[in-house]
Amino acid sequence: MSVVGEIKCPHCTAPLAYAPGEVLFTCRYCGYTGYIDLSVQFKLAHSILPPRLSNQEVADIVKKWMGTGFAKPRDLAKKGKVLEQRYLLVPFWLVPVKATTTYRGLFVRLGPQTEKSGKVEGAYDWFIVARSGVKVPPRIFDLPISERVPFSLSNLPVGVEALNAELDAEEAKERAKQQIKLFHVERAKENVDRFIEQKTDYEFGQLTYVHVPLWFIRYEYRSATYDVIVDGHAGRILLGELPPAEIGIF
Ligand SMILES: [Zn+2]
């Protein structure tokens, strides 16, 4: 980590280093969370999805995943070799939002061109990762977010630190808007081939800042490497890269 500065935790007065681009810190000594710009007050809830899985349990989950399911080389569990297993407590914004997209457009794919209009709506707990360098799938609907608890250092395994955020709440909302718009437009494309107009309205609830324990695993199979992400709370595979199916099936 390249350090740009140091602040004093307003809660316990411990000196804390921070890196370029970081906007929110979590004190490693007392668990206090605030803006690195100490003149701004942090008023939102801070939660954690409590880590529950050990290193070995996660390794077992990955082995099992390699050995079961469709479209995997048959010898993946045997030949796949884990090169790296990294544990990070990654900050996310949980963005509760109701979004409505109304659209009008042309349907041309069958027969004569017709004009169609419609609406796509949804209520979401949208996850936005609050760090740019962490590679996670763009949409994670699979996390059991209702099992989050208020953040406390006592929830952290020894030696694991909560990563600071690089994205603040307003930026997270903007990012959620962009992603939801794309998501809705994709769904609208089932009815319309060319849009004449489209508009999305958003109604945001209170955002929550939440740390999620994630395991980043890199494995090697037939001299190529692939990534797997497992959540350290429930053990779900959030990302599972696979070798091309034809490899190994002969
Ligand atoms: Zn502190």
Short mmCIF file of N, CA and C and ligand atoms in Angstrom, two decimals, residues 9 11-14 27 29-32, ligand 1:
data_model
loop_
_atom_site.label_atom_id
_atom_site.label_comp_id
_atom_site.label_asym_id
_atom_site.label_seq_id
_atom_site.Cartn_x
_atom_site.Cartn_y
_atom_site.Cartn_z
N CYS A 9 -7.41 8.88 14.44
CA CYS A 9 -8.79 8.41 14.62
C CYS A 9 -9.49 9.32 15.63
N HIS A 11 -11.98 8.80 17.28
CA HIS A 11 -12.57 8.05 18.39
C HIS A 11 -11.53 7.59 19.41
N CYS A 12 -10.40 7.04 18.91
CA CYS A 12 -9.41 6.50 19.84
C CYS A 12 -8.05 7.20 19.74
N THR A 13 -7.95 8.18 18.85
CA THR A 13 -6.74 8.99 18.61
C THR A 13 -5.54 8.22 18.04
N ALA A 14 -5.73 6.98 17.66
CA ALA A 14 -4.61 6.24 17.05
C ALA A 14 -4.26 6.85 15.70
N CYS A 27 -11.04 2.38 11.48
CA CYS A 27 -9.91 2.32 12.39
C CYS A 27 -9.62 0.86 12.76
N TYR A 29 -7.91 -0.15 15.14
CA TYR A 29 -7.77 -0.36 16.58
C TYR A 29 -9.12 -0.35 17.30
N CYS A 30 -10.05 0.51 16.84
CA CYS A 30 -11.32 0.60 17.57
C CYS A 30 -12.53 0.31 16.69
N GLY A 31 -12.34 0.23 15.37
CA GLY A 31 -13.46 -0.09 14.49
C GLY A 31 -14.27 1.11 14.04
N TYR A 32 -13.88 2.30 14.47
CA TYR A 32 -14.61 3.51 14.07
C TYR A 32 -14.48 3.73 12.56
ZN ZN B 1 -9.90 4.30 16.46
#
